[in-house]
mmCIF file of C-alpha atoms and ligand atoms in Angstrom:
data_model
loop_
_atom_site.group_PDB
_atom_site.id
_atom_site.type_symbol
_atom_site.label_atom_id
_atom_site.label_comp_id
_atom_site.label_asym_id
_atom_site.label_seq_id
_atom_site.Cartn_x
_atom_site.Cartn_y
_atom_site.Cartn_z
ATOM 1 C CA MET A 111 0.014 0.002 0.058
ATOM 2 C CA LYS A 112 1.471 3.322 -0.939
ATOM 3 C CA LYS A 113 1.649 6.106 1.799
ATOM 4 C CA ARG A 114 -1.254 8.652 1.957
ATOM 5 C CA ILE A 115 -0.240 12.115 0.581
ATOM 6 C CA VAL A 116 -1.043 15.624 1.284
ATOM 7 C CA ILE A 117 -0.277 18.092 -1.377
ATOM 8 C CA GLY A 118 -0.020 21.942 -1.145
ATOM 9 C CA ASN A 119 -1.024 23.906 -4.271
ATOM 10 C CA TRP A 120 0.421 27.442 -3.736
ATOM 11 C CA LYS A 121 -1.114 28.671 -7.065
ATOM 12 C CA MET A 122 0.115 32.078 -8.219
ATOM 13 C CA ASN A 123 1.130 33.280 -4.665
ATOM 14 C CA LEU A 124 4.342 34.118 -2.977
ATOM 15 C CA THR A 125 7.470 35.911 -4.220
ATOM 16 C CA VAL A 126 10.771 34.067 -4.206
ATOM 17 C CA PRO A 127 11.815 35.389 -0.783
ATOM 18 C CA GLU A 128 8.462 34.653 0.759
ATOM 19 C CA SER A 129 8.509 31.067 -0.766
ATOM 20 C CA THR A 130 11.891 30.590 0.767
ATOM 21 C CA ILE A 131 10.616 31.504 4.219
ATOM 22 C CA LEU A 132 7.571 29.311 3.885
ATOM 23 C CA VAL A 133 9.752 26.318 2.814
ATOM 24 C CA GLU A 134 12.042 26.884 5.745
ATOM 25 C CA LYS A 135 9.018 26.865 8.204
ATOM 26 C CA LEU A 136 7.619 23.721 6.639
ATOM 27 C CA ILE A 137 10.900 21.816 6.760
ATOM 28 C CA LYS A 138 11.071 22.488 10.481
ATOM 29 C CA SER A 139 7.287 21.975 11.275
ATOM 30 C CA LEU A 140 6.860 18.804 9.278
ATOM 31 C CA ALA A 141 10.402 17.113 10.161
ATOM 32 C CA ARG A 142 8.966 14.340 12.144
ATOM 33 C CA VAL A 143 6.170 13.267 9.820
ATOM 34 C CA SER A 144 7.082 9.842 8.527
ATOM 35 C CA ASN A 145 3.779 7.909 7.457
ATOM 36 C CA THR A 146 2.483 10.554 4.936
ATOM 37 C CA GLU A 147 4.028 11.910 1.873
ATOM 38 C CA MET A 148 4.230 15.640 1.701
ATOM 39 C CA VAL A 149 4.479 17.810 -1.552
ATOM 40 C CA ILE A 150 4.391 21.429 -2.182
ATOM 41 C CA CYS A 151 3.710 22.907 -5.567
ATOM 42 C CA PRO A 152 5.011 26.549 -5.747
ATOM 43 C CA THR A 153 5.229 28.612 -8.916
ATOM 44 C CA PHE A 154 7.685 27.726 -11.575
ATOM 45 C CA LEU A 155 9.732 30.672 -10.484
ATOM 46 C CA ASP A 156 10.247 29.206 -7.015
ATOM 47 C CA ILE A 157 10.891 25.654 -8.120
ATOM 48 C CA TYR A 158 14.685 25.903 -8.561
ATOM 49 C CA SER A 159 15.307 27.543 -5.167
ATOM 50 C CA ALA A 160 12.751 25.246 -3.405
ATOM 51 C CA SER A 161 14.470 22.156 -4.879
ATOM 52 C CA LYS A 162 17.706 23.126 -3.280
ATOM 53 C CA GLU A 163 16.162 23.970 0.098
ATOM 54 C CA LEU A 164 14.264 20.664 0.170
ATOM 55 C CA ARG A 165 17.131 18.466 -0.682
ATOM 56 C CA GLY A 166 17.568 15.698 1.939
ATOM 57 C CA THR A 167 14.115 16.616 3.611
ATOM 58 C CA ASN A 168 10.968 14.538 3.906
ATOM 59 C CA ILE A 169 9.131 17.172 1.644
ATOM 60 C CA LEU A 170 8.760 16.573 -2.164
ATOM 61 C CA LEU A 171 8.236 19.109 -4.918
ATOM 62 C CA GLY A 172 5.589 19.364 -7.512
ATOM 63 C CA ALA A 173 4.827 21.775 -10.378
ATOM 64 C CA GLN A 174 1.333 23.280 -10.910
ATOM 65 C CA ASN A 175 1.216 22.752 -14.804
ATOM 66 C CA LEU A 176 3.315 21.607 -17.686
ATOM 67 C CA PHE A 177 3.050 21.621 -21.527
ATOM 68 C CA PHE A 178 3.069 18.336 -23.358
ATOM 69 C CA VAL A 179 5.874 19.112 -25.868
ATOM 70 C CA ASP A 180 9.575 18.747 -24.972
ATOM 71 C CA GLU A 181 10.889 21.921 -26.346
ATOM 72 C CA GLY A 182 10.246 24.484 -29.086
ATOM 73 C CA ALA A 183 8.384 27.705 -29.895
ATOM 74 C CA TYR A 184 5.724 27.730 -27.112
ATOM 75 C CA THR A 185 6.152 31.162 -25.411
ATOM 76 C CA GLY A 186 5.409 31.198 -21.778
ATOM 77 C CA GLU A 187 5.072 27.413 -21.381
ATOM 78 C CA ILE A 188 7.394 24.980 -19.522
ATOM 79 C CA SER A 189 8.165 21.507 -20.663
ATOM 80 C CA PRO A 190 8.280 18.169 -18.775
ATOM 81 C CA VAL A 191 12.008 17.880 -19.737
ATOM 82 C CA GLN A 192 12.700 21.219 -18.029
ATOM 83 C CA LEU A 193 10.949 20.171 -14.871
ATOM 84 C CA ALA A 194 11.869 16.452 -14.630
ATOM 85 C CA ASN A 195 15.004 17.124 -12.757
ATOM 86 C CA PHE A 196 13.426 19.074 -10.140
ATOM 87 C CA VAL A 197 9.948 17.797 -9.444
ATOM 88 C CA LYS A 198 8.450 14.449 -8.716
ATOM 89 C CA TYR A 199 4.814 15.446 -9.333
ATOM 90 C CA CYS A 200 2.872 17.788 -11.420
ATOM 91 C CA ILE A 201 -0.755 19.069 -10.976
ATOM 92 C CA ILE A 202 -2.605 18.587 -14.270
ATOM 93 C CA GLY A 203 -6.009 19.861 -15.289
ATOM 94 C CA HIS A 204 -6.757 21.902 -12.367
ATOM 95 C CA SER A 205 -10.173 23.601 -12.655
ATOM 96 C CA GLU A 206 -8.571 26.932 -12.612
ATOM 97 C CA ARG A 207 -6.525 26.095 -15.855
ATOM 98 C CA ARG A 208 -9.677 24.575 -17.519
ATOM 99 C CA ILE A 209 -11.844 27.498 -16.592
ATOM 100 C CA ASN A 210 -9.359 30.482 -17.045
ATOM 101 C CA PHE A 211 -7.075 29.166 -19.725
ATOM 102 C CA GLY A 212 -9.270 26.915 -21.798
ATOM 103 C CA GLU A 213 -7.665 23.525 -21.106
ATOM 104 C CA ASN A 214 -9.906 20.851 -22.290
ATOM 105 C CA ASP A 215 -9.881 17.110 -21.567
ATOM 106 C CA LYS A 216 -7.808 16.134 -24.641
ATOM 107 C CA MET A 217 -5.058 18.585 -23.564
ATOM 108 C CA VAL A 218 -5.095 17.263 -20.116
ATOM 109 C CA ALA A 219 -4.782 13.670 -21.548
ATOM 110 C CA ASN A 220 -1.725 14.856 -23.628
ATOM 111 C CA LYS A 221 -0.185 16.457 -20.523
ATOM 112 C CA VAL A 222 -0.835 13.457 -18.381
ATOM 113 C CA ALA A 223 0.860 11.274 -21.020
ATOM 114 C CA SER A 224 3.854 13.475 -21.377
ATOM 115 C CA ALA A 225 4.336 13.780 -17.653
ATOM 116 C CA VAL A 226 4.373 10.039 -17.242
ATOM 117 C CA ALA A 227 6.709 9.594 -20.155
ATOM 118 C CA HIS A 228 9.243 11.877 -18.339
ATOM 119 C CA GLY A 229 8.852 10.212 -15.055
ATOM 120 C CA ILE A 230 6.764 12.920 -13.416
ATOM 121 C CA THR A 231 3.749 11.560 -11.570
ATOM 122 C CA PRO A 232 0.623 13.472 -12.593
ATOM 123 C CA ILE A 233 -1.857 14.654 -10.062
ATOM 124 C CA ILE A 234 -4.914 14.734 -12.395
ATOM 125 C CA CYS A 235 -7.601 17.092 -11.229
ATOM 126 C CA ILE A 236 -11.246 16.321 -12.094
ATOM 127 C CA GLY A 237 -14.284 18.008 -10.671
ATOM 128 C CA ASP A 238 -17.877 19.175 -11.400
ATOM 129 C CA THR A 239 -18.932 22.841 -11.466
ATOM 130 C CA LEU A 240 -21.981 24.108 -9.427
ATOM 131 C CA HIS A 241 -24.150 24.230 -12.621
ATOM 132 C CA GLU A 242 -23.196 20.590 -13.390
ATOM 133 C CA LYS A 243 -24.032 19.568 -9.791
ATOM 134 C CA ARG A 244 -27.356 21.414 -9.833
ATOM 135 C CA ASP A 245 -28.157 19.641 -13.263
ATOM 136 C CA GLY A 246 -27.441 16.234 -11.647
ATOM 137 C CA LEU A 247 -24.490 15.681 -13.943
ATOM 138 C CA SER A 248 -21.581 15.536 -11.365
ATOM 139 C CA LYS A 249 -20.906 11.896 -11.959
ATOM 140 C CA VAL A 250 -21.183 11.916 -15.597
ATOM 141 C CA VAL A 251 -18.911 14.844 -16.003
ATOM 142 C CA VAL A 252 -16.276 13.716 -13.599
ATOM 143 C CA MET A 253 -16.085 10.150 -15.117
ATOM 144 C CA SER A 254 -15.855 11.635 -18.554
ATOM 145 C CA GLN A 255 -12.968 13.827 -17.449
ATOM 146 C CA LEU A 256 -11.198 10.858 -15.942
ATOM 147 C CA GLU A 257 -11.685 8.531 -18.853
ATOM 148 C CA THR A 258 -10.313 10.945 -21.318
ATOM 149 C CA ALA A 259 -7.444 12.066 -18.997
ATOM 150 C CA LEU A 260 -6.219 8.443 -18.753
ATOM 151 C CA SER A 261 -6.565 7.720 -22.566
ATOM 152 C CA TYR A 262 -2.981 7.244 -23.342
ATOM 153 C CA LEU A 263 -1.824 5.379 -20.245
ATOM 154 C CA THR A 264 -1.297 1.614 -19.733
ATOM 155 C CA GLU A 265 -2.645 -0.341 -16.730
ATOM 156 C CA SER A 266 0.659 -0.062 -14.792
ATOM 157 C CA GLU A 267 1.004 3.542 -15.402
ATOM 158 C CA VAL A 268 -2.466 4.156 -14.079
ATOM 159 C CA SER A 269 -1.539 2.345 -10.820
ATOM 160 C CA ASP A 270 1.054 5.053 -10.086
ATOM 161 C CA ILE A 271 -0.690 8.261 -10.819
ATOM 162 C CA ILE A 272 -2.727 10.376 -8.426
ATOM 163 C CA ILE A 273 -6.429 11.376 -9.129
ATOM 164 C CA ALA A 274 -7.643 14.512 -7.112
ATOM 165 C CA TYR A 275 -11.459 14.922 -6.873
ATOM 166 C CA GLU A 276 -11.989 18.543 -6.631
ATOM 167 C CA PRO A 277 -15.607 19.759 -6.848
ATOM 168 C CA VAL A 278 -15.218 23.219 -8.208
ATOM 169 C CA TRP A 279 -18.019 24.514 -6.100
ATOM 170 C CA ALA A 280 -16.088 23.522 -3.026
ATOM 171 C CA ILE A 281 -12.742 25.118 -3.815
ATOM 172 C CA SER A 282 -12.177 28.158 -1.607
ATOM 173 C CA THR A 283 -11.736 30.690 -4.275
ATOM 174 C CA SER A 284 -14.902 29.698 -6.128
ATOM 175 C CA GLY A 285 -17.293 29.987 -3.357
ATOM 176 C CA GLY A 286 -16.107 27.438 -1.053
ATOM 177 C CA MET A 287 -19.342 25.356 -0.391
ATOM 178 C CA VAL A 288 -18.806 22.253 1.658
ATOM 179 C CA CYS A 289 -18.487 18.840 0.139
ATOM 180 C CA GLU A 290 -19.301 16.447 2.919
ATOM 181 C CA PRO A 291 -16.776 13.697 3.405
ATOM 182 C CA VAL A 292 -19.509 11.245 2.595
ATOM 183 C CA ASP A 293 -20.054 12.677 -0.761
ATOM 184 C CA ALA A 294 -16.414 12.674 -1.479
ATOM 185 C CA GLU A 295 -16.172 9.065 -0.554
ATOM 186 C CA LYS A 296 -18.945 8.313 -2.906
ATOM 187 C CA MET A 297 -17.207 9.986 -5.893
ATOM 188 C CA ALA A 298 -13.919 8.126 -4.815
ATOM 189 C CA LYS A 299 -15.878 4.888 -5.070
ATOM 190 C CA ASP A 300 -17.095 5.797 -8.488
ATOM 191 C CA ILE A 301 -13.581 6.785 -9.708
ATOM 192 C CA ARG A 302 -12.118 3.417 -8.507
ATOM 193 C CA SER A 303 -14.923 1.600 -10.224
ATOM 194 C CA LEU A 304 -14.266 3.324 -13.338
ATOM 195 C CA VAL A 305 -10.583 2.637 -13.150
ATOM 196 C CA SER A 306 -11.309 -0.969 -12.305
ATOM 197 C CA ALA A 307 -13.685 -1.306 -15.498
ATOM 198 C CA LEU A 308 -10.982 0.316 -17.792
ATOM 199 C CA TYR A 309 -7.616 -0.833 -16.465
ATOM 200 C CA GLY A 310 -8.419 -3.661 -13.947
ATOM 201 C CA LYS A 311 -8.788 -4.298 -10.294
ATOM 202 C CA LYS A 312 -5.047 -3.787 -9.429
ATOM 203 C CA ALA A 313 -4.862 -0.377 -10.964
ATOM 204 C CA ALA A 314 -8.200 0.552 -9.180
ATOM 205 C CA THR A 315 -6.629 -0.524 -5.752
ATOM 206 C CA ASP A 316 -3.218 1.111 -6.312
ATOM 207 C CA VAL A 317 -4.161 4.327 -7.686
ATOM 208 C CA ARG A 318 -4.303 7.121 -5.153
ATOM 209 C CA VAL A 319 -7.369 9.128 -4.972
ATOM 210 C CA LEU A 320 -7.380 12.533 -3.111
ATOM 211 C CA TYR A 321 -9.944 15.032 -2.077
ATOM 212 C CA GLY A 322 -9.380 18.722 -2.685
ATOM 213 C CA GLY A 323 -11.720 21.670 -1.838
ATOM 214 C CA SER A 324 -11.366 24.002 1.149
ATOM 215 C CA VAL A 325 -9.544 21.529 3.211
ATOM 216 C CA LYS A 326 -7.996 23.126 6.341
ATOM 217 C CA ASP A 327 -7.026 22.375 9.854
ATOM 218 C CA SER A 328 -10.506 22.567 11.272
ATOM 219 C CA ASN A 329 -11.953 20.064 8.837
ATOM 220 C CA ALA A 330 -8.944 17.876 7.894
ATOM 221 C CA GLU A 331 -9.731 15.053 10.326
ATOM 222 C CA GLY A 332 -13.128 14.562 8.653
ATOM 223 C CA TYR A 333 -11.691 14.165 5.318
ATOM 224 C CA ALA A 334 -8.667 12.132 6.577
ATOM 225 C CA LYS A 335 -11.294 9.500 7.959
ATOM 226 C CA ILE A 336 -12.651 8.965 4.511
ATOM 227 C CA LYS A 337 -12.262 5.313 3.579
ATOM 228 C CA ASN A 338 -10.546 4.523 0.293
ATOM 229 C CA MET A 339 -9.139 8.030 -0.170
ATOM 230 C CA ASP A 340 -5.395 8.495 0.109
ATOM 231 C CA GLY A 341 -4.978 12.189 1.019
ATOM 232 C CA ALA A 342 -5.782 15.802 0.133
ATOM 233 C CA LEU A 343 -4.881 18.520 -2.437
ATOM 234 C CA VAL A 344 -4.837 21.687 -0.395
ATOM 235 C CA GLY A 345 -4.942 25.287 -1.770
ATOM 236 C CA ALA A 346 -5.313 28.326 0.423
ATOM 237 C CA ALA A 347 -4.515 26.554 3.738
ATOM 238 C CA SER A 348 -1.242 25.423 2.166
ATOM 239 C CA LEU A 349 0.100 28.968 2.347
ATOM 240 C CA ASP A 350 -0.131 29.040 6.012
ATOM 241 C CA TYR A 351 2.644 26.740 7.433
ATOM 242 C CA ASN A 352 0.753 26.214 10.735
ATOM 243 C CA ASN A 353 -2.519 25.270 8.984
ATOM 244 C CA PHE A 354 -0.842 23.024 6.544
ATOM 245 C CA THR A 355 1.190 21.311 9.352
ATOM 246 C CA LYS A 356 -2.047 20.595 11.204
ATOM 247 C CA ILE A 357 -3.623 19.183 8.094
ATOM 248 C CA VAL A 358 -0.648 16.768 7.486
ATOM 249 C CA ILE A 359 -0.669 15.708 11.128
ATOM 250 C CA ALA A 360 -4.472 14.918 10.823
ATOM 251 C CA TYR A 361 -3.671 12.633 7.842
ATOM 252 C CA ASP A 362 -0.532 11.200 9.473
ATOM 253 C CA LYS A 363 -2.340 10.156 12.739
ATOM 254 C CA LEU A 364 -4.929 8.190 10.728
ATOM 255 C CA ALA A 365 -2.311 6.770 8.293
ATOM 256 C CA SER A 366 -3.105 3.169 8.900
ATOM 257 C CA SER A 367 -6.838 3.260 9.494
ATOM 258 C CA THR A 368 -8.247 3.929 5.961
ATOM 259 C CA ARG A 369 -8.425 1.717 2.913
ATOM 260 C CA LYS A 370 -10.123 -0.944 4.759
ATOM 261 C CA GLU A 371 -12.889 -1.663 2.238
ATOM 262 C CA SER A 372 -12.529 -3.423 -1.138
ATOM 263 C CA THR A 373 -12.399 -1.049 -4.017
ATOM 264 C CA LYS A 374 -15.450 -2.716 -5.811
HETATM 265 C C1 LIG B 167 -7.220 23.853 -5.171
HETATM 266 O O1 LIG B 167 -7.392 24.856 -5.843
HETATM 267 O O2 LIG B 167 -6.707 22.743 -5.548
HETATM 268 C C2 LIG B 167 -7.847 23.669 -3.724
HETATM 269 C C3 LIG B 167 -8.103 22.531 -3.299
HETATM 270 O O3 LIG B 167 -7.991 25.008 -3.240
HETATM 271 P P1 LIG B 167 -8.712 25.267 -1.760
HETATM 272 O O4 LIG B 167 -7.980 24.324 -0.862
HETATM 273 O O5 LIG B 167 -8.238 26.767 -1.459
HETATM 274 O O6 LIG B 167 -10.066 25.113 -1.925
#
């Protein structure tokens, strides 16, 4: 069984000096965590300095996006080749990229395949908008996003990726409505059922499924208790080292008590 994982998505926040200070604080406050993987995803500008600071610590580094071509005339983009030496993970298909930058499911699939081909583990974000939820389309939309995102992967590759269910309506900056743990758990079950149908039971068991959407210190324990989910993708609260540390500790404490049910 893989370790559970808590990932901080810093989005377009912090200058390089501010990022350096936050990394220093996290290194100290998380030094004793051993049962939970921890990842921070700063902006591209901060990745190089963060990679040096984090060397030899228990905190790993991720990017927030990548483009699916190795090099060339793609102004403003960054390639998996450029990232591969610095990051282990990359967030792909975040709702903010889908909504603000027109990323569609096909682009997400290409990015996922390209990350995997370069040894970067994709954290694939899938989620329903408030409109889709109100229209009763949540499951259909999320499953369709997932199926397309996985299009170019093999069974063993799917086993190693991370899928983050992030209901757009529950993300703090988009209204921050509450997604109850029981509802996140239902979606995680549907996600594993689809993975099982497409890639087999082993992939469905091995793949890590996270919840993301307004996770913070005060509600982390509730999300950490969700059976068959493997961690959290945290946005706003990850910018506060104290809050992020408490979230990680909530997951770490319950590290061995989840994933008791079968995946089907
Ligand atoms: C996110 O944007 O990935 C996210 C989960 O944000 P927040 O925790 O702020 O809702």
